[in-house]
Short mmCIF file of C-alpha atoms in Angstrom, two decimals:
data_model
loop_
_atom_site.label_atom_id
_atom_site.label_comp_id
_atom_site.label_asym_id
_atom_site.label_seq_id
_atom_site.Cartn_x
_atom_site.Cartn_y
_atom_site.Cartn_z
CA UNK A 1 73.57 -61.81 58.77
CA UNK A 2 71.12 -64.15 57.14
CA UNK A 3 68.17 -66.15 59.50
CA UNK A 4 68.95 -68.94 60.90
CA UNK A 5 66.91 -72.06 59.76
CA UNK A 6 65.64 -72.53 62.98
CA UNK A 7 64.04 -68.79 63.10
CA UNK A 8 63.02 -69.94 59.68
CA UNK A 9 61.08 -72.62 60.88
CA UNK A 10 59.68 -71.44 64.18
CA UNK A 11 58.04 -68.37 61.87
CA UNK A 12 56.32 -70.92 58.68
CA UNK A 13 52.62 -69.97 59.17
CA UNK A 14 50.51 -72.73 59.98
CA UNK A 15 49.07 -72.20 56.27
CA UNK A 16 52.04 -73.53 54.39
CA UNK A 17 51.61 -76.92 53.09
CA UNK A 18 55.12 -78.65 54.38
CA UNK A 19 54.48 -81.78 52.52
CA UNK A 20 55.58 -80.01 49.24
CA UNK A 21 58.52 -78.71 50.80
CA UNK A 22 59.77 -82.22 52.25
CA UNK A 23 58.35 -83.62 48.45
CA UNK A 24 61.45 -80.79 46.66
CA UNK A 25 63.80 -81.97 49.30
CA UNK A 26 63.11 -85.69 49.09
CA UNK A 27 63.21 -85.54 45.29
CA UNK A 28 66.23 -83.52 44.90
CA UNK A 29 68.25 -86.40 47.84
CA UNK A 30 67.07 -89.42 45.88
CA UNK A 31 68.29 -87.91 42.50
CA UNK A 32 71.81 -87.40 43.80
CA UNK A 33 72.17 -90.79 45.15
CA UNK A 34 70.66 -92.78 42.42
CA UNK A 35 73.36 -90.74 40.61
CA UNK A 36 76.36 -91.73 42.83
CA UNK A 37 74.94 -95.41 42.68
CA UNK A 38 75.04 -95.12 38.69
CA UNK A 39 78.53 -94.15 38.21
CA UNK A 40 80.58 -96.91 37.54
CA UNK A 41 84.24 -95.64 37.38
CA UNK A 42 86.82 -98.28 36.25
CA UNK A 43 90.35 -98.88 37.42
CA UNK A 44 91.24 -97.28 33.75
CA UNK A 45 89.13 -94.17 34.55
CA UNK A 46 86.18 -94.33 32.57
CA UNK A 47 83.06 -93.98 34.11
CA UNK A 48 80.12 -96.32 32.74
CA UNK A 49 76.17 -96.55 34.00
CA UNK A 50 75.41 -99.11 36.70
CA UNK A 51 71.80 -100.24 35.11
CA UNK A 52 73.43 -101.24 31.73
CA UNK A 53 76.27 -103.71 33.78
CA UNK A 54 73.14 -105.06 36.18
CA UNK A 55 70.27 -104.61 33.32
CA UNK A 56 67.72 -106.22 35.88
CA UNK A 57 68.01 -102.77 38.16
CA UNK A 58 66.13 -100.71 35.80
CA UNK A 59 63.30 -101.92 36.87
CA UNK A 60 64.31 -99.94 40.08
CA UNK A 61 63.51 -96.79 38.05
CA UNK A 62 60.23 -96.87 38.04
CA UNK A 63 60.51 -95.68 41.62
CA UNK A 64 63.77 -93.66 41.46
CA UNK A 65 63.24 -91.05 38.62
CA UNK A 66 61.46 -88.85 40.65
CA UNK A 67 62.35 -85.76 38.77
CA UNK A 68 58.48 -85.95 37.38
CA UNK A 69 58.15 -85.19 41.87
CA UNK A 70 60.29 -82.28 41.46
CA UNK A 71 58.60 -81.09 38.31
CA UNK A 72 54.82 -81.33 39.67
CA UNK A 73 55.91 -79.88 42.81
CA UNK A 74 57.23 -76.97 40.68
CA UNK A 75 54.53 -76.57 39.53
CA UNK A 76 52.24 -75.92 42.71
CA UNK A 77 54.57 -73.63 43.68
CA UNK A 78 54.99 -71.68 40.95
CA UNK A 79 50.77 -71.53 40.63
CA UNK A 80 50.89 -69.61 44.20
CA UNK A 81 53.92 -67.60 43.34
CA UNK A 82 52.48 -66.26 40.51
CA UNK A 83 49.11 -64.96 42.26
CA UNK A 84 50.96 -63.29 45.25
CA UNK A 85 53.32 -62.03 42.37
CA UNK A 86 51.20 -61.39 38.90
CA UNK A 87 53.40 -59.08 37.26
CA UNK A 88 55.61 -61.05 34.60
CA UNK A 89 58.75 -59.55 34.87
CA UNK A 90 58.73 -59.48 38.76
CA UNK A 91 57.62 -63.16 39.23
CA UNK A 92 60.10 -64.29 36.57
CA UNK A 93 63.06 -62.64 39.29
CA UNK A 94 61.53 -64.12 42.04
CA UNK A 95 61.39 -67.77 41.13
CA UNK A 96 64.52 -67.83 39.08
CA UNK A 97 67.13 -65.83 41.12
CA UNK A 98 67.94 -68.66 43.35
CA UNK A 99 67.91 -70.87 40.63
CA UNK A 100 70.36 -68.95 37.81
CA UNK A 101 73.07 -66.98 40.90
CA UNK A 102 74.45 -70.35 42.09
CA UNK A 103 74.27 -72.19 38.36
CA UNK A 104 76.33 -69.00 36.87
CA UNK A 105 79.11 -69.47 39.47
CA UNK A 106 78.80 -73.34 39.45
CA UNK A 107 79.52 -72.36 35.13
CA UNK A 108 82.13 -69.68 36.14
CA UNK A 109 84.33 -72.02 38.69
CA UNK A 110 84.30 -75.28 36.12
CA UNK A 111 85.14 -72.83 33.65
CA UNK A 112 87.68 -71.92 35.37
CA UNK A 113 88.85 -75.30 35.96
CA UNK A 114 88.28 -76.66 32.23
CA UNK A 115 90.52 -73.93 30.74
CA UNK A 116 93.29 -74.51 33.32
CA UNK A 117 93.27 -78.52 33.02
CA UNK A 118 93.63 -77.58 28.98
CA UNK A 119 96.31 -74.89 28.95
CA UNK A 120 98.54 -77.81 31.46
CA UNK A 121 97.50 -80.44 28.95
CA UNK A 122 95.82 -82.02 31.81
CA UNK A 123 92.51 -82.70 30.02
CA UNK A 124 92.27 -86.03 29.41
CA UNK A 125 91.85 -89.32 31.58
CA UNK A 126 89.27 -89.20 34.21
CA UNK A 127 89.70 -85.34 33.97
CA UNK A 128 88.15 -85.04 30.59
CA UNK A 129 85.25 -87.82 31.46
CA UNK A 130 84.70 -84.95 34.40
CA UNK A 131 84.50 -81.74 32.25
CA UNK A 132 81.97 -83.43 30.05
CA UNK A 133 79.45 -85.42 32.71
CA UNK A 134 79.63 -82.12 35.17
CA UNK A 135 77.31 -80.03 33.04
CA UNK A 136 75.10 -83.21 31.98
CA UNK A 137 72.45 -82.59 35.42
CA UNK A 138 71.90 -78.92 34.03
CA UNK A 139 69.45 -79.92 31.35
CA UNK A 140 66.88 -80.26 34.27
CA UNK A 141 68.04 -76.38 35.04
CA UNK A 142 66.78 -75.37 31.69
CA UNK A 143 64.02 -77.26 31.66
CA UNK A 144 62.94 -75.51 35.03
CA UNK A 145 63.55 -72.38 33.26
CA UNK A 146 60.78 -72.97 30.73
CA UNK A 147 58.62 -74.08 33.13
CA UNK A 148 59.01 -70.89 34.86
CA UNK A 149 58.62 -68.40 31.88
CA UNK A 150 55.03 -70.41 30.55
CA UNK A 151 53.78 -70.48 33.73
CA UNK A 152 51.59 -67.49 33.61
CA UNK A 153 50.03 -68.39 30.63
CA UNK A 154 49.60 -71.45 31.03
CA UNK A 155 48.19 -70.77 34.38
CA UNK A 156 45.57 -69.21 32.71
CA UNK A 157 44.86 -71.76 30.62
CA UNK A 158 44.37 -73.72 34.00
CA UNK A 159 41.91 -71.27 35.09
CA UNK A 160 39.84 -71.66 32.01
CA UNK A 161 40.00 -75.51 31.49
CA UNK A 162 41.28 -77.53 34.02
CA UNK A 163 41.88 -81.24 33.91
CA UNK A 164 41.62 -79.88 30.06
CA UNK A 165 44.60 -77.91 29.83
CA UNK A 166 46.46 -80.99 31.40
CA UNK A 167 45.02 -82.77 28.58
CA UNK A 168 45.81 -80.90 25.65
CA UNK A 169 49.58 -81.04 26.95
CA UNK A 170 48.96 -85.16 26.99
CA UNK A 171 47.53 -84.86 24.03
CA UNK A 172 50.19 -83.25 22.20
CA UNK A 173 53.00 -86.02 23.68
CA UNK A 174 50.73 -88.41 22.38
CA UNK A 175 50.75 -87.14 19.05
CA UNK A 176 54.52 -86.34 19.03
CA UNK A 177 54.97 -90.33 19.77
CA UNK A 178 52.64 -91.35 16.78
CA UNK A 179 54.84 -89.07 14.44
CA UNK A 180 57.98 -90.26 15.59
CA UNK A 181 57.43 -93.66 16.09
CA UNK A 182 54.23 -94.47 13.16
CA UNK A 183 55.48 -91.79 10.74
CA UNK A 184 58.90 -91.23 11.38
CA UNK A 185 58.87 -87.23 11.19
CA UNK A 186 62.43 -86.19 11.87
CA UNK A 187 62.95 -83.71 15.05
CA UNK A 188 59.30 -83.71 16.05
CA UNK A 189 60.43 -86.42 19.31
CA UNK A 190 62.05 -82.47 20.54
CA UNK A 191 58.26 -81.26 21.18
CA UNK A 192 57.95 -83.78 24.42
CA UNK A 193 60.31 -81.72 26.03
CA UNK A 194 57.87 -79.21 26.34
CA UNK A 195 54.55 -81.71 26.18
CA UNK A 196 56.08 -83.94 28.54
CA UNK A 197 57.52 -81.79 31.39
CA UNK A 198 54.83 -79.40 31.14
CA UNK A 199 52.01 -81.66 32.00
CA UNK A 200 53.43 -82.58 35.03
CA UNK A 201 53.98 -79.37 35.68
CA UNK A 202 50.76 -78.99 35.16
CA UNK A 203 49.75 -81.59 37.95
CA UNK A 204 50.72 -78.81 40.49
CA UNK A 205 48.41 -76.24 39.42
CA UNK A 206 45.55 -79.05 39.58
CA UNK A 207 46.55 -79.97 43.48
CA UNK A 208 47.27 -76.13 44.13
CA UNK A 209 43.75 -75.52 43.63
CA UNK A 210 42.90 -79.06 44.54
CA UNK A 211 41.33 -80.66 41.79
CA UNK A 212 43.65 -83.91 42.38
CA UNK A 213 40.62 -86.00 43.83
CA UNK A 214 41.48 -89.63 43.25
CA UNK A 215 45.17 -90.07 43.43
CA UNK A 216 44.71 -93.47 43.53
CA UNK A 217 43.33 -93.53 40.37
CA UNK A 218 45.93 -91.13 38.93
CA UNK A 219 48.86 -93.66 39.94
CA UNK A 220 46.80 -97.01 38.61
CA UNK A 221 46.12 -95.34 35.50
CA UNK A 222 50.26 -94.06 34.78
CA UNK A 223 51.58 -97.53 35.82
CA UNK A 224 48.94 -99.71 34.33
CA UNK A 225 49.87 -97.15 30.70
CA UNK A 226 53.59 -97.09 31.43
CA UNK A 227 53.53 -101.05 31.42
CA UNK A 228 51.13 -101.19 28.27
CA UNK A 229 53.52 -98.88 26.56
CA UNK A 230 56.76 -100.44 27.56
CA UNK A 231 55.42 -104.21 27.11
CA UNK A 232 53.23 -103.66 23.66
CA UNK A 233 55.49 -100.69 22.82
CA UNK A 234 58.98 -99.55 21.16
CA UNK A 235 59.83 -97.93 24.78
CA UNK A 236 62.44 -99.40 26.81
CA UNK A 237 62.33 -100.61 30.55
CA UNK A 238 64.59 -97.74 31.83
CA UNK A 239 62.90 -94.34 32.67
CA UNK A 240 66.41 -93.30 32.97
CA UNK A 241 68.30 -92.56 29.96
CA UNK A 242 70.91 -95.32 28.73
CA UNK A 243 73.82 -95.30 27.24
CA UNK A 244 73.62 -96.51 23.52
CA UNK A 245 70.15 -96.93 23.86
CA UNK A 246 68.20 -96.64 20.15
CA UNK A 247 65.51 -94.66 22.06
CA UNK A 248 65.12 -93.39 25.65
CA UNK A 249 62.48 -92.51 27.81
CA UNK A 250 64.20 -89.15 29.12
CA UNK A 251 66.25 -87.91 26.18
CA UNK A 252 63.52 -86.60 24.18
CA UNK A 253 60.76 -87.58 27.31
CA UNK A 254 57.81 -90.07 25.85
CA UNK A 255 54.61 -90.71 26.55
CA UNK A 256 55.92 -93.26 28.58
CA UNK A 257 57.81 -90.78 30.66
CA UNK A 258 54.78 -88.97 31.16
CA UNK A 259 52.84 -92.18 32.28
CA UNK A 260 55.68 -92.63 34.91
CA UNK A 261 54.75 -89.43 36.16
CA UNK A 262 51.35 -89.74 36.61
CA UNK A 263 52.25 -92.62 38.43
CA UNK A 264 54.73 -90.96 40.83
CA UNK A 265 52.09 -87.90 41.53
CA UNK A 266 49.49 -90.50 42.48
CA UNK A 267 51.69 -92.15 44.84
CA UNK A 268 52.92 -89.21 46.76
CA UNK A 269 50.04 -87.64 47.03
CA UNK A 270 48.35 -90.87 48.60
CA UNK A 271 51.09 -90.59 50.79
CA UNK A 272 50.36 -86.46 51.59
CA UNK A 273 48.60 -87.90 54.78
CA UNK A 274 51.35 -89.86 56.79
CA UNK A 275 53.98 -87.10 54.95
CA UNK A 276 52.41 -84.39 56.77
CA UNK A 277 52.16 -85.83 60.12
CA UNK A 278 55.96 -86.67 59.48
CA UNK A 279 56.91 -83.13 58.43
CA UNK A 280 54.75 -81.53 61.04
CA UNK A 281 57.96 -82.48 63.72
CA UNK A 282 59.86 -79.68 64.75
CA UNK A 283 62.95 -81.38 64.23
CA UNK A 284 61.98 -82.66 60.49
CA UNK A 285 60.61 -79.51 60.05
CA UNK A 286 63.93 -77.77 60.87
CA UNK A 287 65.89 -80.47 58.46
CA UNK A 288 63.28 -79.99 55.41
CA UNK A 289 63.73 -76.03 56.09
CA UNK A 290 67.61 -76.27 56.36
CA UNK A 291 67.83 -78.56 53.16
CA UNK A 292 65.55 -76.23 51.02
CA UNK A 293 68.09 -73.11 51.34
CA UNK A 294 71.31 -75.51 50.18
CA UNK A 295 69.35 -77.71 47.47
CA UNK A 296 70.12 -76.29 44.02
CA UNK A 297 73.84 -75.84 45.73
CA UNK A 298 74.33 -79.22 46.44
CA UNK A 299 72.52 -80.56 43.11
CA UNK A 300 74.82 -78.53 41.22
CA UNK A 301 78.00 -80.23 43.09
CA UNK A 302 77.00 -83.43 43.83
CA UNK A 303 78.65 -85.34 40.63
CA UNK A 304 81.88 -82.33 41.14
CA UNK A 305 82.17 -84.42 44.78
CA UNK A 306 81.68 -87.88 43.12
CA UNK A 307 84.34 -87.51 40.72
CA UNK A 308 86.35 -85.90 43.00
CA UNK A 309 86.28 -89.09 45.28
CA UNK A 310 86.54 -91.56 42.42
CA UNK A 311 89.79 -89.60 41.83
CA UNK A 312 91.62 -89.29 44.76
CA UNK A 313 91.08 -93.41 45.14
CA UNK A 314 92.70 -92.93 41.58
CA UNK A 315 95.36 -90.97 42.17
CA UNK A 316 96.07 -92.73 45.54
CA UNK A 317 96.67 -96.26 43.82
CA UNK A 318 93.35 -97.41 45.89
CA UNK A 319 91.97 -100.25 43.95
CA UNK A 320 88.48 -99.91 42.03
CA UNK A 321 86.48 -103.33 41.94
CA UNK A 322 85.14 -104.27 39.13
CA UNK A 323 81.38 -102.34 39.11
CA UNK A 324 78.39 -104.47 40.56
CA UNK A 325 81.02 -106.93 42.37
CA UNK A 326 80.67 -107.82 45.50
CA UNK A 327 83.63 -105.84 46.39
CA UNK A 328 82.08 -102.70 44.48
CA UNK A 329 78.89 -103.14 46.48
CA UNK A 330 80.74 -103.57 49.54
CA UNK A 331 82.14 -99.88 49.03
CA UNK A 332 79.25 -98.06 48.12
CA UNK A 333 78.89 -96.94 51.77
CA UNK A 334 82.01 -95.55 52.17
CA UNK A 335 82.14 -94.16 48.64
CA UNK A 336 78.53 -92.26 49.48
CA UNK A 337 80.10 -91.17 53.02
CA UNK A 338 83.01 -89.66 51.41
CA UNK A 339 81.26 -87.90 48.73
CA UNK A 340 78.63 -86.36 51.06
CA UNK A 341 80.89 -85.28 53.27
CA UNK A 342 82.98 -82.98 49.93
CA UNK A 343 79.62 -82.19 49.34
CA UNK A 344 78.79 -80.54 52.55
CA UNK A 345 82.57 -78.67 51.70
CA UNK A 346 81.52 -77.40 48.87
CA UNK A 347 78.17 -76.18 49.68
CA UNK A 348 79.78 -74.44 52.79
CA UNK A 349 81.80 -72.79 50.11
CA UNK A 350 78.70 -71.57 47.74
CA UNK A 351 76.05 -71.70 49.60
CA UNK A 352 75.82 -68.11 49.88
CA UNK A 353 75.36 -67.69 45.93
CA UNK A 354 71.74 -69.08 46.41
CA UNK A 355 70.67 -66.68 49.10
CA UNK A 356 68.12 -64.12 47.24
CA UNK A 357 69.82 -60.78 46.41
CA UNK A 358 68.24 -57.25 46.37
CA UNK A 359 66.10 -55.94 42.95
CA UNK A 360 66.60 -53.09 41.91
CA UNK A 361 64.86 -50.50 42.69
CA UNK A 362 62.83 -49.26 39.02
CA UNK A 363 59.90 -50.70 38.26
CA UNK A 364 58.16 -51.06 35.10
CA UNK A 365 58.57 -51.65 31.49
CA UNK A 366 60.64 -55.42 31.88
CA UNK A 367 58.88 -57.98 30.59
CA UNK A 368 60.59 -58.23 27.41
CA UNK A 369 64.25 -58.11 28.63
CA UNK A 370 62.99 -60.43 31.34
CA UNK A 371 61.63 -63.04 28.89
CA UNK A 372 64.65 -62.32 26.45
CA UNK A 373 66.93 -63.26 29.47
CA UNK A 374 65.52 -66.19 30.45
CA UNK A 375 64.86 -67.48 26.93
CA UNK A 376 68.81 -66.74 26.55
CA UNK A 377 69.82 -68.62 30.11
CA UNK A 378 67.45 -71.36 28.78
CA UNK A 379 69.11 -71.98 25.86
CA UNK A 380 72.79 -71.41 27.31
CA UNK A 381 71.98 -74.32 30.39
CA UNK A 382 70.58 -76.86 27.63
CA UNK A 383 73.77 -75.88 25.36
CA UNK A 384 75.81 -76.47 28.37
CA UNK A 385 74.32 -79.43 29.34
CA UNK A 386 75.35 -80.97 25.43
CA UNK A 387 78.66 -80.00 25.35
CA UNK A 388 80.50 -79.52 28.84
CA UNK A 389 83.22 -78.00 29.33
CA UNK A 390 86.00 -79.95 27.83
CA UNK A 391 87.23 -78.24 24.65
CA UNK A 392 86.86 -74.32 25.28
CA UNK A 393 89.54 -73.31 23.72
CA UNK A 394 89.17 -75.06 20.23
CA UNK A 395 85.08 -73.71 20.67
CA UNK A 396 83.99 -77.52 21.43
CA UNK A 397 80.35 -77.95 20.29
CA UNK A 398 77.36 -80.30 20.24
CA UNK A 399 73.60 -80.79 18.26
CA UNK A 400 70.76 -78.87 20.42
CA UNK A 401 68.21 -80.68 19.02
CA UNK A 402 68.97 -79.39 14.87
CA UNK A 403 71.03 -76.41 15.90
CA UNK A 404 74.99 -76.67 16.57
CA UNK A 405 75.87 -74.48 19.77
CA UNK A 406 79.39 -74.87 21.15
CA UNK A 407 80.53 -74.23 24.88
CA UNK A 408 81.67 -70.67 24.60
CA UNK A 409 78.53 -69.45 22.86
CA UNK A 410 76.43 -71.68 25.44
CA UNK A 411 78.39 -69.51 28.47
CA UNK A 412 77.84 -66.56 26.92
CA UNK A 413 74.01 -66.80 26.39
CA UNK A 414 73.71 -68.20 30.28
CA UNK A 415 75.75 -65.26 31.34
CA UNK A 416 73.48 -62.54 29.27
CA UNK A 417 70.52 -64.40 30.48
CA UNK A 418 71.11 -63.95 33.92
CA UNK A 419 72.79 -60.78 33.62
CA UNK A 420 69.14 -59.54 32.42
CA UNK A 421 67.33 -61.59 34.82
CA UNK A 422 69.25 -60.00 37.61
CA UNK A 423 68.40 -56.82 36.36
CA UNK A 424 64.77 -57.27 36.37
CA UNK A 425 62.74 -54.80 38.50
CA UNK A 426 60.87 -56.22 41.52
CA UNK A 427 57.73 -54.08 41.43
CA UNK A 428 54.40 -55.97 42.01
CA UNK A 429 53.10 -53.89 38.90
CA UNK A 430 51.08 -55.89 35.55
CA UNK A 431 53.11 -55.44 33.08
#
């Protein structure tokens, strides 16, 4: 029998820095709802994006994509994860087992589903909208994933440099903008996944070892160049990506993306004072502990509950309003009720997937099935993420960034990833 939350909480050593924990929770709440608020299903079943029917709401973005939060706090905890647990292989099992167990069943069930709804010929409709937008939320699995495997080294490149390593990463998504944007150079926009996402995650290492000094300076410097950039620039208002959008901010990141983040990191962590007293409450304390050990679960089901609600008023002749009417608006609360409450089913259900399993018991010699596996899971979740899950049969398939990877192949590298993942020895040992 697992302990309890409560036990959980009445044994955190007065060391740990709750702020970062109620930061992952916080981050990980506002993303679902912004993306419950976004969906806007029609009476005919198809399911359009709230901020391109109300345009003047993107400017609400600039405060609700907080995945650069998520990322940075990543970031600090990967930093201390990695010096309690140095050798690759191990640390690599450690900080990805919860994450890859309860994304390989969330794949396996939807699966499941996809090639049932097919074989009935039940695959179309608001069914087929579903089996392609479920799998859309795991590109910020893989990108986790890297962020994870380059940790070490670019931990020490932290140790060496600093504020300089954070820089070089800037750096390099400000030279991927000036060839895509100045020159043109085809592809090269790809690079700011990496550039992008791993200078914020580079933000954690600098407050894990607390070189974040002026926060306020941080968050006047990323807004002031996020509003340069999306005033003077070619970048669009939304840090969210849009649909038929000639370029977004998320989908590859920009420079303006990153600006965003600094931004967000300033502002939370002028906020780390009053967010501490607030998480030092028993009770809160309790909540943030309780929410921790479900949050990948319910990220990975929230849009499976959405749907799900949006169908049942469907298949129940309830009538849709029109999105952003008065009528819509006045549903929202009911709509958000219902689909936390499936929510809460469903993470009963697989909750127990993200509870940490047992390593085996060899030690040494892993690194390189380690790093094969999660390279593998890495590219399987992004592949994923492309395609869905509609088409399986007929080996459905989408562009990862120049590279055509269909669904099947996509499972089947997420599987072998976390197969050897799972497999990975949980010695303490350099390797």
């Amino acid at each position: 029998m697992g302990i309890s939350a409560r036990e959980l909480a009445a044994a955190t050593p007065a060391t740990r820095d709750r702020y970062v924990d109620l930061l992952r929770v916080a981050s990980l709440a506002v993303v679902v709802l912004g993306h419950w608020l976004m969906a806007a299903v029609t009476a005919d079943g198809q399911v359009g994006n709230l901020l391109a029917v109300v345009p003047e709401l993107q400017v609400v973005t600039w405060a609700l994509q907080v995945m650069p939060v998520f990322f940075f706090v990543g970031g600090f905890a990967h930093a201390l994860a990695h010096r309690s647990r140095p050798g690759y292989a191990a640390f690599l099992r450690a900080r990805l087992q919860r994450l890859l167990r309860p994304t390989m069943v969330f794949v396996g069930a939807w699966g499941a589903v996809a090639l049932g709804l097919q074989l009935a010929g039940l695959d179309d409709g608001l069914a087929g909208v579903a089996l392609r937008l479920v799998t859309q939320p795991l590109w910020f699995i893989g990108i986790y994933l890297a962020m994870v495997a380059f940790t070490p080294p670019l931990l020490r490149l932290h140790a060496r440099w600093g504020w300089g390593a954070f820089g070089l990463l800037a750096g390099g998504a400000v030279a991927v903008d000036a060839l895509r944007f100045a020159a043109g150079v085809p592809y090269v926009a790809f690079l700011n996944f990496a550039f992008v996402w791993l200078a914020v995650h580079q933000l954690g290492f600098l407050r894990a070892d607390g070189m974040i000094r002026r926060p306020a300076l941080l968050a006047a410097a990323g807004l002031a160049g996020a509003t340069a950039l999306v005033v003077l620039g070619p970048y669009p208002l939304s840090m969210v990506g849009m649909p038929g959008e000639k370029v977004s901010n998320m989908a590859p990141p920009t420079l303006a993306l990153l600006c965003h983040g600094l931004w967000l990191v300033g502002a939370v962590e002028l906020l780390k004072g009053p967010g501490a007293r607030l998480v030092a409450r028993a009770g809160v304390w309790r909540t943030v502990v309780a929410a921790n050990g479900i949050a990948m679960t319910a990220f990975l089901w929230h849009l499976t509950a959405m749907l799900a609600v949006y169908g049942a008023m469907l298949g129940l002749g309830l009538r849709l309003p029109a999105p952003a009417s008065g009528a819509w608006w006045a549903q929202v609360p009911l709509r958000f009720a219902a689909a936390a409450a499936l929510t809460a089913l469903l993470v009963a259900v697989f909750r127990r997937f993200e509870a940490p399993g047992r390593a085996p018991a060899r030690t040494g010699g892993a690194a390189l099935p380690a790093a094969l596996g999660v390279a593998l899971a890495l590219l399987g979740v992004l592949g994923l993420s492309m395609t869905g899950l509609g088409g399986l049969l007929e080996g459905h398939g989408a562009t990862l960034v120049a590279v055509r990877v269909t669904a099947p192949a996509a499972v089947a590298m997420a599987l072998i990833g976390w197969l050897l993942v799972e497999r990975t020895p949980a010695g303490h040992h350099r390797e």
